[in-house]
PDB file of C-alpha atoms in Angstrom:
ATOM      1  CA  TRP B1221     -23.605  33.512  12.609  1.00 48.00           C
ATOM      2  CA  ILE B1222     -21.650  35.447  15.209  1.00 52.00           C
ATOM      3  CA  ASP B1223     -24.032  38.425  15.004  1.00 57.00           C
ATOM      4  CA  ASP B1224     -26.439  39.364  17.770  1.00 58.00           C
ATOM      5  CA  GLU B1225     -30.006  40.281  16.911  1.00 63.00           C
ATOM      6  CA  ASP B1226     -28.892  43.924  16.808  1.00 63.00           C
ATOM      7  CA  GLY B1227     -26.305  43.203  14.105  1.00 62.00           C
ATOM      8  CA  GLU B1228     -23.286  43.507  16.412  1.00 65.00           C
ATOM      9  CA  ILE B1229     -20.706  40.768  16.874  1.00 65.00           C
ATOM     10  CA  ASP B1230     -21.414  38.606  19.925  1.00 69.00           C
ATOM     11  CA  GLN B1231     -18.217  38.910  22.017  1.00 73.00           C
ATOM     12  CA  PHE B1232     -18.743  35.585  23.828  1.00 72.00           C
ATOM     13  CA  GLN B1233     -19.106  33.640  20.564  1.00 72.00           C
ATOM     14  CA  LEU B1234     -16.112  35.432  19.076  1.00 74.00           C
ATOM     15  CA  GLU B1235     -13.973  34.456  22.083  1.00 79.00           C
ATOM     16  CA  GLU B1236     -15.206  30.848  21.811  1.00 77.00           C
ATOM     17  CA  ILE B1237     -14.218  30.725  18.144  1.00 77.00           C
ATOM     18  CA  GLN B1238     -10.796  32.218  18.896  1.00 78.00           C
ATOM     19  CA  GLU B1239     -10.225  29.623  21.635  1.00 80.00           C
ATOM     20  CA  VAL B1240     -11.180  26.726  19.342  1.00 78.00           C
ATOM     21  CA  VAL B1241      -8.890  28.033  16.584  1.00 78.00           C
ATOM     22  CA  GLN B1242      -6.036  28.443  19.075  1.00 78.00           C
ATOM     23  CA  ASN B1243      -6.460  24.885  20.376  1.00 76.00           C
ATOM     24  CA  MET B1244      -6.739  23.402  16.887  1.00 78.00           C
ATOM     25  CA  THR B1245      -3.592  25.244  15.820  1.00 80.00           C
ATOM     26  CA  ALA B1246      -1.759  23.674  18.769  1.00 79.00           C
ATOM     27  CA  VAL B1247      -3.091  20.244  17.804  1.00 82.00           C
ATOM     28  CA  GLU B1248      -2.163  20.667  14.127  1.00 84.00           C
ATOM     29  CA  GLN B1249       1.408  21.628  15.008  1.00 86.00           C
ATOM     30  CA  ARG B1250       1.885  18.498  17.127  1.00 88.00           C
ATOM     31  CA  GLN B1251       3.788  15.533  15.826  1.00 91.00           C
ATOM     32  CA  MET B1252       2.198  12.103  15.751  1.00 92.00           C
ATOM     33  CA  TYR B1253       3.763   9.154  17.518  1.00 91.00           C
ATOM     34  CA  ASP B1254       3.590   5.395  17.307  1.00 89.00           C
ATOM     35  CA  THR B1255       1.346   4.564  20.257  1.00 83.00           C
ATOM     36  CA  THR B1256       1.179   0.793  19.725  1.00 79.00           C
ATOM     37  CA  SER B1257       4.827   0.116  20.573  1.00 76.00           C
ATOM     38  CA  VAL B1258       5.848  -0.196  24.200  1.00 81.00           C
ATOM     39  CA  TYR B1259       8.368   2.443  25.248  1.00 83.00           C
ATOM     40  CA  ASP B1260       8.737   5.107  27.943  1.00 85.00           C
ATOM     41  CA  GLU B1261       6.554   7.910  26.556  1.00 84.00           C
ATOM     42  CA  ASP B1262       7.637  10.254  29.372  1.00 84.00           C
ATOM     43  CA  ASN B1263      11.245  10.066  28.165  1.00 87.00           C
ATOM     44  CA  ALA B1264      11.474  12.747  25.450  1.00 87.00           C
ATOM     45  CA  GLU B1265      14.557  11.202  23.844  1.00 90.00           C
ATOM     46  CA  GLU B1266      12.887   7.793  23.573  1.00 89.00           C
ATOM     47  CA  LYS B1267       9.633   9.318  22.356  1.00 89.00           C
ATOM     48  CA  GLU B1268      11.392  11.183  19.528  1.00 90.00           C
ATOM     49  CA  LYS B1269      12.468   7.836  18.085  1.00 91.00           C
ATOM     50  CA  HIS B1270       8.782   6.955  17.575  1.00 91.00           C
ATOM     51  CA  VAL B1271       7.709  10.036  15.601  1.00 93.00           C
ATOM     52  CA  LEU B1272       5.562   9.281  12.557  1.00 94.00           C
ATOM     53  CA  GLN B1273       7.042  10.653   9.353  1.00 95.00           C
ATOM     54  CA  PRO B1274       4.993  11.267   6.184  1.00 95.00           C
ATOM     55  CA  VAL B1275       5.797   8.848   3.369  1.00 95.00           C
ATOM     56  CA  GLN B1276       4.510   8.265  -0.145  1.00 92.00           C
ATOM     57  CA  LEU B1277       1.735   5.699  -0.297  1.00 88.00           C
ATOM     58  CA  LYS B1278       3.419   3.753  -3.087  1.00 87.00           C
ATOM     59  CA  SER B1279       6.395   3.023  -0.816  1.00 91.00           C
ATOM     60  CA  MET B1280       4.218   1.468   1.918  1.00 91.00           C
ATOM     61  CA  ARG B1281       3.798  -2.287   2.411  1.00 91.00           C
ATOM     62  CA  ARG B1282       0.170  -1.810   3.477  1.00 88.00           C
ATOM     63  CA  TYR B1283      -0.665   0.027   0.263  1.00 87.00           C
ATOM     64  CA  ARG B1284       0.951  -2.697  -1.852  1.00 86.00           C
ATOM     65  CA  LYS B1285      -1.069  -5.353   0.001  1.00 87.00           C
ATOM     66  CA  MET B1286      -4.208  -3.389  -0.779  1.00 83.00           C
ATOM     67  CA  LEU B1287      -3.185  -3.211  -4.474  1.00 80.00           C
ATOM     68  CA  ASN B1288      -2.811  -6.983  -4.510  1.00 82.00           C
ATOM     69  CA  ASN B1289      -6.193  -7.389  -2.761  1.00 76.00           C
ATOM     70  CA  ASP B1290      -4.401  -9.238   0.029  1.00 70.00           C
ATOM     71  CA  LYS B1291      -5.884  -7.304   2.900  1.00 76.00           C
ATOM     72  CA  GLN B1292      -8.336  -4.570   3.762  1.00 79.00           C
ATOM     73  CA  TYR B1293      -7.326  -1.916   6.303  1.00 83.00           C
ATOM     74  CA  VAL B1294      -9.052   0.753   8.341  1.00 85.00           C
ATOM     75  CA  CYS B1295      -8.105   4.408   8.714  1.00 87.00           C
ATOM     76  CA  ASP B1296      -5.881   4.832  11.760  1.00 88.00           C
ATOM     77  CA  ALA B1297      -7.868   7.859  12.942  1.00 87.00           C
ATOM     78  CA  CYS B1298     -11.571   7.290  12.316  1.00 83.00           C
ATOM     79  CA  GLY B1299     -11.576   3.488  12.037  1.00 81.00           C
ATOM     80  CA  VAL B1300     -13.613   3.366   8.820  1.00 81.00           C
ATOM     81  CA  VAL B1301     -12.493   0.837   6.216  1.00 81.00           C
ATOM     82  CA  LEU B1302     -10.276   2.300   3.501  1.00 82.00           C
ATOM     83  CA  GLU B1303     -12.408   1.592   0.447  1.00 77.00           C
ATOM     84  CA  TYR B1304     -10.958   1.677  -3.017  1.00 75.00           C
ATOM     85  CA  LYS B1305     -11.398   0.468  -6.562  1.00 69.00           C
ATOM     86  CA  LYS B1306      -8.429  -0.864  -8.420  1.00 68.00           C
ATOM     87  CA  ASP B1307      -7.448   1.018 -11.584  1.00 63.00           C
ATOM     88  CA  LYS B1308      -5.707  -1.639 -13.683  1.00 63.00           C
ATOM     89  CA  LYS B1309      -4.355   0.822 -16.255  1.00 61.00           C
ATOM     90  CA  LYS B1310      -2.491   2.994 -13.751  1.00 58.00           C
ATOM     91  CA  HIS B1311      -1.805   0.294 -11.105  1.00 56.00           C
ATOM     92  CA  THR B1312      -3.212   2.515  -8.360  1.00 59.00           C
ATOM     93  CA  LEU B1313      -6.242   2.644  -6.092  1.00 64.00           C
ATOM     94  CA  LYS B1314      -8.799   5.162  -7.375  1.00 62.00           C
ATOM     95  CA  LYS B1315     -10.028   6.573  -4.049  1.00 66.00           C
ATOM     96  CA  SER B1316      -6.552   6.874  -2.609  1.00 74.00           C
ATOM     97  CA  LYS B1317      -5.691  10.315  -4.033  1.00 77.00           C
ATOM     98  CA  ALA B1318      -6.401  12.057  -0.716  1.00 83.00           C
ATOM     99  CA  TRP B1319      -4.965   9.316   1.519  1.00 88.00           C
ATOM    100  CA  ARG B1320      -2.009  10.185   3.741  1.00 91.00           C
ATOM    101  CA  GLY B1321       0.683   7.689   4.694  1.00 93.00           C
ATOM    102  CA  TYR B1322       2.963   7.786   7.745  1.00 95.00           C
ATOM    103  CA  ARG B1323       5.671   5.455   9.037  1.00 95.00           C
ATOM    104  CA  CYS B1324       7.554   5.129  12.318  1.00 93.00           C
ATOM    105  CA  ALA B1325      11.268   4.706  11.568  1.00 91.00           C
ATOM    106  CA  GLN B1326      11.956   2.905  14.868  1.00 91.00           C
ATOM    107  CA  SER B1327       9.189   0.274  14.769  1.00 90.00           C
ATOM    108  CA  GLU B1328       8.563   0.446  10.984  1.00 91.00           C
ATOM    109  CA  LYS B1329       4.804   0.453  11.621  1.00 91.00           C
ATOM    110  CA  GLU B1330       2.718   2.105   8.943  1.00 93.00           C
ATOM    111  CA  TYR B1331      -0.374   4.255   9.275  1.00 92.00           C
ATOM    112  CA  ILE B1332      -2.807   5.278   6.527  1.00 91.00           C
ATOM    113  CA  PHE B1333      -5.409   8.036   6.899  1.00 91.00           C
ATOM    114  CA  HIS B1334      -8.296   9.048   4.618  1.00 86.00           C
ATOM    115  CA  ASN B1335      -7.162  12.681   4.328  1.00 86.00           C
ATOM    116  CA  ARG B1336      -5.866  15.672   6.299  1.00 86.00           C
ATOM    117  CA  LEU B1337      -9.031  15.706   8.417  1.00 84.00           C
ATOM    118  CA  CYS B1338      -8.249  12.218   9.698  1.00 87.00           C
ATOM    119  CA  VAL B1339      -4.639  13.240  10.373  1.00 90.00           C
ATOM    120  CA  LYS B1340      -5.990  16.110  12.512  1.00 88.00           C
ATOM    121  CA  LEU B1341      -8.329  13.672  14.270  1.00 88.00           C
ATOM    122  CA  ARG B1342      -5.411  11.393  15.106  1.00 90.00           C
ATOM    123  CA  LYS B1343      -3.402  14.332  16.464  1.00 91.00           C
ATOM    124  CA  ALA B1344      -6.387  15.441  18.559  1.00 88.00           C
ATOM    125  CA  LYS B1345      -6.804  11.911  19.949  1.00 88.00           C
ATOM    126  CA  GLU B1346      -3.124  11.790  20.915  1.00 88.00           C
ATOM    127  CA  PHE B1347      -3.413  15.233  22.511  1.00 87.00           C
ATOM    128  CA  ILE B1348      -6.443  14.128  24.571  1.00 86.00           C
ATOM    129  CA  ARG B1349      -4.706  10.877  25.484  1.00 86.00           C
ATOM    130  CA  ASP B1350      -1.663  12.753  26.826  1.00 86.00           C
ATOM    131  CA  GLU B1351      -3.727  15.350  28.694  1.00 85.00           C
ATOM    132  CA  VAL B1352      -5.889  12.714  30.403  1.00 85.00           C
ATOM    133  CA  TYR B1353      -2.783  10.756  31.396  1.00 85.00           C
ATOM    134  CA  HIS B1354      -1.034  13.817  32.869  1.00 85.00           C
ATOM    135  CA  PHE B1355      -4.222  14.887  34.669  1.00 85.00           C
ATOM    136  CA  GLU B1356      -4.541  11.451  36.305  1.00 83.00           C
ATOM    137  CA  VAL B1357      -0.840  11.363  37.272  1.00 82.00           C
ATOM    138  CA  ASP B1358      -1.025  14.873  38.766  1.00 83.00           C
ATOM    139  CA  LYS B1359      -4.176  13.935  40.682  1.00 83.00           C
ATOM    140  CA  ASP B1360      -2.620  10.869  42.341  1.00 80.00           C
ATOM    141  CA  PRO B1361       1.122  10.420  41.648  1.00 75.00           C
ATOM    142  CA  LEU B1362       1.288   7.118  43.561  1.00 75.00           C
ATOM    143  CA  ALA B1363      -1.468   5.397  41.592  1.00 72.00           C
ATOM    144  CA  TYR B1364      -0.710   3.264  38.555  1.00 73.00           C
ATOM    145  CA  VAL B1365      -2.054   5.110  35.547  1.00 74.00           C
ATOM    146  CA  ALA B1366      -1.984   3.610  32.065  1.00 76.00           C
ATOM    147  CA  ARG B1367      -2.371   5.584  28.872  1.00 78.00           C
ATOM    148  CA  MET B1368      -5.614   5.208  26.928  1.00 74.00           C
ATOM    149  CA  GLN B1369      -5.672   2.908  23.916  1.00 72.00           C
ATOM    150  CA  ILE B1370      -6.472   4.959  20.789  1.00 72.00           C
ATOM    151  CA  ASP B1371      -5.270   2.635  18.048  1.00 72.00           C
ATOM    152  CA  PHE B1372      -7.721   0.465  16.171  1.00 63.00           C
ATOM    153  CA  MET B1373      -6.937  -3.211  16.120  1.00 56.00           C
ATOM    154  CA  ARG B1374      -6.167  -4.293  12.571  1.00 48.00           C
ATOM    155  CA  ASP B1375      -8.507  -7.287  12.527  1.00 47.00           C
ATOM    156  CA  GLU B1376     -11.019  -6.004  15.021  1.00 53.00           C
ATOM    157  CA  GLN B1377     -14.554  -6.941  14.010  1.00 58.00           C
ATOM    158  CA  LEU B1378     -17.064  -4.651  15.668  1.00 56.00           C
ATOM    159  CA  ASP B1379     -20.726  -5.533  16.036  1.00 60.00           C
ATOM    160  CA  GLY B1380     -22.836  -4.147  13.224  1.00 61.00           C
ATOM    161  CA  GLU B1381     -24.419  -1.371  15.290  1.00 61.00           C
ATOM    162  CA  PHE B1382     -20.989  -0.051  16.310  1.00 58.00           C
ATOM    163  CA  ARG B1383     -19.309  -0.262  12.904  1.00 57.00           C
ATOM    164  CA  PRO B1384     -19.291   3.010  10.938  1.00 55.00           C
ATOM    165  CA  LEU B1385     -20.968   2.498   7.588  1.00 56.00           C
ATOM    166  CA  GLN B1386     -19.262   5.220   5.617  1.00 55.00           C
ATOM    167  CA  PHE B1387     -16.709   7.953   5.852  1.00 50.00           C
ATOM    168  CA  TYR B1388     -18.042  11.249   4.588  1.00 49.00           C
ATOM    169  CA  THR B1389     -17.765  14.898   5.523  1.00 49.00           C
ATOM    170  CA  THR B1390     -18.215  18.021   3.450  1.00 45.00           C
ATOM    171  CA  PHE B1391     -14.449  18.416   3.721  1.00 49.00           C
ATOM    172  CA  ASP B1392     -13.669  14.962   2.372  1.00 50.00           C
ATOM    173  CA  GLU B1393     -11.265  15.635  -0.493  1.00 51.00           C
ATOM    174  CA  SER B1394     -12.141  12.436  -2.336  1.00 53.00           C
ATOM    175  CA  GLN B1395     -15.829  13.463  -2.492  1.00 54.00           C
ATOM    176  CA  LYS B1396     -15.477  17.112  -3.575  1.00 53.00           C
ATOM    177  CA  SER B1397     -17.074  16.684  -6.989  1.00 56.00           C
ATOM    178  CA  LYS B1398     -20.082  14.832  -5.523  1.00 58.00           C
ATOM    179  CA  VAL B1399     -20.889  17.326  -2.776  1.00 54.00           C
ATOM    180  CA  LYS B1400     -24.073  19.325  -3.289  1.00 59.00           C
ATOM    181  CA  TRP B1401     -22.997  22.394  -1.330  1.00 55.00           C
ATOM    182  CA  THR B1402     -26.324  24.257  -1.441  1.00 61.00           C
ATOM    183  CA  ARG B1403     -28.300  21.223  -0.249  1.00 64.00           C
ATOM    184  CA  ASN B1404     -25.805  20.478   2.544  1.00 57.00           C
ATOM    185  CA  ILE B1405     -25.805  24.079   3.794  1.00 57.00           C
ATOM    186  CA  ARG B1406     -29.602  24.257   3.784  1.00 60.00           C
ATOM    187  CA  LYS B1407     -29.855  20.949   5.622  1.00 60.00           C
ATOM    188  CA  TYR B1408     -27.365  22.193   8.227  1.00 55.00           C
ATOM    189  CA  TYR B1409     -29.361  25.343   8.971  1.00 57.00           C
ATOM    190  CA  ARG B1410     -32.767  23.587   9.216  1.00 55.00           C
TER     191      ARG B1410
END
């Protein structure tokens, strides 16, 4: 798909792809931070205290509440409800194999994501949030500029037309066996 009609590689498309890969690599290497707590995000020492560290799902309070059917949560990147079916024999949640858990040591807030794709989405959102903030501050240093809100409210009920119905991509690790690759590829190119 990067070939010209004459069979040669299109240099412009190749450069575009290289730029996207370079930017995504920078985003993937970023750390995630707790953005719901109030602290001075411009102070590097203070910000380091709010780094999100990966943790095992079974050690998370949110996961245990989901096991007990106490509460339903949304993914902290895409906002789609974390759906699951309880497996009574193994005392686990069936669809949770690909889920990723993170915790902030300072605030002890927990974050659950569907998979690595959602982790990347969260990192990209934080990257955009920081870049927009710094752009606004550089544009007018005397103006009051607040950082964008990127966290989903835990009990936020969106109107039906704004609520995502399902979480599904061809890269969704929990759906690998159900993906009809040939059909998806043909549909993409139509």
